[in-house]
């Protein structure tokens, strides 16, 4: 394989993978291989495109991670709220139970007191 065939193959691969825009491929193929200045410029442009793609992927990854963290925090918040609501309901039920037991105790005692008064006359 000649140098320009290898270059074309590599550039086509990078374009197919979405790393480089197709305009880079068109520009690179028309440039003669002996023009080292132009080749260097193309190499710099390719590296720039690659870095931009990597930065874009990194931003997307960070955004995904941020959304996942937010979802996890929201889920934890909802779980805490549910737990607090459950505890509140349990406290209310306990309070109602204690009030009912106190009422029953007073009724029993009142009945006992009335029973004693009847026996005394």
CSV table of C-alpha atoms in Angstrom, one decimal:
chain,number,residue,atom,x,y,z
A,1,UNK,CA,0.0,0.0,0.0
A,2,UNK,CA,1.2,3.4,-0.8
A,3,UNK,CA,1.3,6.2,1.7
A,4,UNK,CA,-1.6,8.1,0.2
A,5,UNK,CA,-3.7,4.9,0.1
A,6,UNK,CA,-3.1,4.3,3.8
A,7,UNK,CA,-3.9,7.9,4.5
A,8,UNK,CA,-7.2,7.6,2.6
A,9,UNK,CA,-8.1,4.4,4.4
A,10,UNK,CA,-7.4,5.9,7.8
A,11,UNK,CA,-9.4,9.1,7.0
A,12,UNK,CA,-12.3,7.1,5.6
A,13,UNK,CA,-12.3,5.0,8.8
A,14,UNK,CA,-12.3,8.2,11.0
A,15,UNK,CA,-15.1,9.7,8.9
A,16,UNK,CA,-17.2,6.5,9.1
A,17,UNK,CA,-16.7,6.4,12.9
A,18,UNK,CA,-18.0,9.9,13.2
A,19,UNK,CA,-14.7,11.3,14.5
A,20,UNK,CA,-14.1,13.5,11.5
A,21,UNK,CA,-16.5,15.4,9.3
A,22,UNK,CA,-16.6,14.3,5.6
A,23,UNK,CA,-15.2,17.7,4.5
A,24,UNK,CA,-11.8,16.7,6.1
A,25,UNK,CA,-11.8,13.5,4.0
A,26,UNK,CA,-12.5,15.4,0.8
A,27,UNK,CA,-9.8,18.0,1.6
A,28,UNK,CA,-7.2,15.5,2.6
A,29,UNK,CA,-7.6,13.3,-0.5
A,30,UNK,CA,-7.1,16.3,-2.9
A,31,UNK,CA,-3.8,17.3,-1.1
A,32,UNK,CA,-0.7,15.8,-2.6
A,33,UNK,CA,1.3,13.7,-0.2
A,34,UNK,CA,4.6,15.6,-0.7
A,35,UNK,CA,3.1,18.8,0.6
A,36,UNK,CA,4.2,18.4,4.2
A,37,UNK,CA,2.9,21.7,5.4
A,38,UNK,CA,-0.7,20.9,4.2
A,39,UNK,CA,-0.4,17.4,5.7
A,40,UNK,CA,0.6,18.9,9.0
A,41,UNK,CA,-2.3,21.3,8.9
A,42,UNK,CA,-4.7,18.4,8.2
A,43,UNK,CA,-3.2,16.4,11.0
A,44,UNK,CA,-3.7,19.4,13.4
A,45,UNK,CA,-7.3,19.7,12.1
A,46,UNK,CA,-7.9,16.0,12.6
A,47,UNK,CA,-6.5,16.1,16.1
A,48,UNK,CA,-8.7,19.1,16.9
A,49,UNK,CA,-11.8,17.3,15.6
A,50,UNK,CA,-10.9,14.2,17.7
A,51,UNK,CA,-10.4,16.4,20.8
A,52,UNK,CA,-13.7,18.1,20.2
A,53,UNK,CA,-15.5,14.7,19.9
A,54,UNK,CA,-13.8,13.5,23.1
A,55,UNK,CA,-14.9,16.6,24.9
A,56,UNK,CA,-18.4,16.2,23.7
A,57,UNK,CA,-18.5,12.6,24.8
A,58,UNK,CA,-17.1,13.7,28.2
A,59,UNK,CA,-19.8,16.4,28.6
A,60,UNK,CA,-22.5,13.8,27.7
A,61,UNK,CA,-21.1,11.4,30.2
A,62,UNK,CA,-21.0,14.1,32.9
A,63,UNK,CA,-24.6,15.1,32.1
A,64,UNK,CA,-25.7,11.5,32.3
A,65,UNK,CA,-24.0,11.1,35.7
A,66,UNK,CA,-25.5,14.4,36.9
A,67,UNK,CA,-29.0,13.2,36.0
A,68,UNK,CA,-28.4,9.9,37.6
A,69,UNK,CA,-27.3,11.6,40.8
A,70,UNK,CA,-30.3,13.9,40.7
A,71,UNK,CA,-32.6,10.9,40.2
A,72,UNK,CA,-30.9,9.1,43.1
A,73,UNK,CA,-31.2,12.1,45.4
A,74,UNK,CA,-34.9,12.5,44.4
A,75,UNK,CA,-35.5,8.8,45.1
A,76,UNK,CA,-33.8,9.1,48.5
A,77,UNK,CA,-35.8,12.2,49.3
A,78,UNK,CA,-39.1,10.4,48.5
A,79,UNK,CA,-38.0,7.4,50.6
A,80,UNK,CA,-37.3,9.7,53.6
A,81,UNK,CA,-40.6,11.5,53.2
A,82,UNK,CA,-42.4,8.1,53.0
A,83,UNK,CA,-40.6,7.0,56.1
A,84,UNK,CA,-41.4,10.2,58.0
A,85,UNK,CA,-45.0,9.9,56.9
A,86,UNK,CA,-45.1,6.3,58.1
A,87,UNK,CA,-43.5,7.2,61.5
A,88,UNK,CA,-46.0,10.1,61.8
A,89,UNK,CA,-48.9,7.7,61.2
A,90,UNK,CA,-47.5,5.2,63.7
A,91,UNK,CA,-47.2,8.0,66.3
A,92,UNK,CA,-50.8,9.1,65.7
A,93,UNK,CA,-52.0,5.5,65.9
A,94,UNK,CA,-50.1,5.0,69.2
A,95,UNK,CA,-51.5,8.3,70.6
A,96,UNK,CA,-55.1,7.2,69.6
A,97,UNK,CA,-54.5,3.8,71.2
A,98,UNK,CA,-53.2,5.4,74.4
A,99,UNK,CA,-56.2,7.8,74.5
A,100,UNK,CA,-58.6,4.9,74.0
A,101,UNK,CA,-57.0,2.9,76.7
A,102,UNK,CA,-57.1,5.9,79.1
A,103,UNK,CA,-60.8,6.4,78.3
A,104,UNK,CA,-61.5,2.7,78.9
A,105,UNK,CA,-59.6,2.8,82.2
A,106,UNK,CA,-61.5,5.9,83.3
A,107,UNK,CA,-64.8,4.2,82.4
A,108,UNK,CA,-63.9,1.1,84.3
A,109,UNK,CA,-62.9,3.2,87.3
A,110,UNK,CA,-66.0,5.3,87.1
A,111,UNK,CA,-68.1,2.2,87.0
A,112,UNK,CA,-66.3,0.8,90.0
A,113,UNK,CA,-66.8,4.0,91.9
A,114,UNK,CA,-70.5,4.1,91.1
A,115,UNK,CA,-70.8,0.5,92.2
A,116,UNK,CA,-69.3,1.3,95.6
A,117,UNK,CA,-71.7,4.2,96.1
A,118,UNK,CA,-74.7,2.0,95.4
A,119,UNK,CA,-73.6,-0.5,98.1
A,120,UNK,CA,-73.2,2.2,100.7
A,121,UNK,CA,-76.6,3.7,101.2
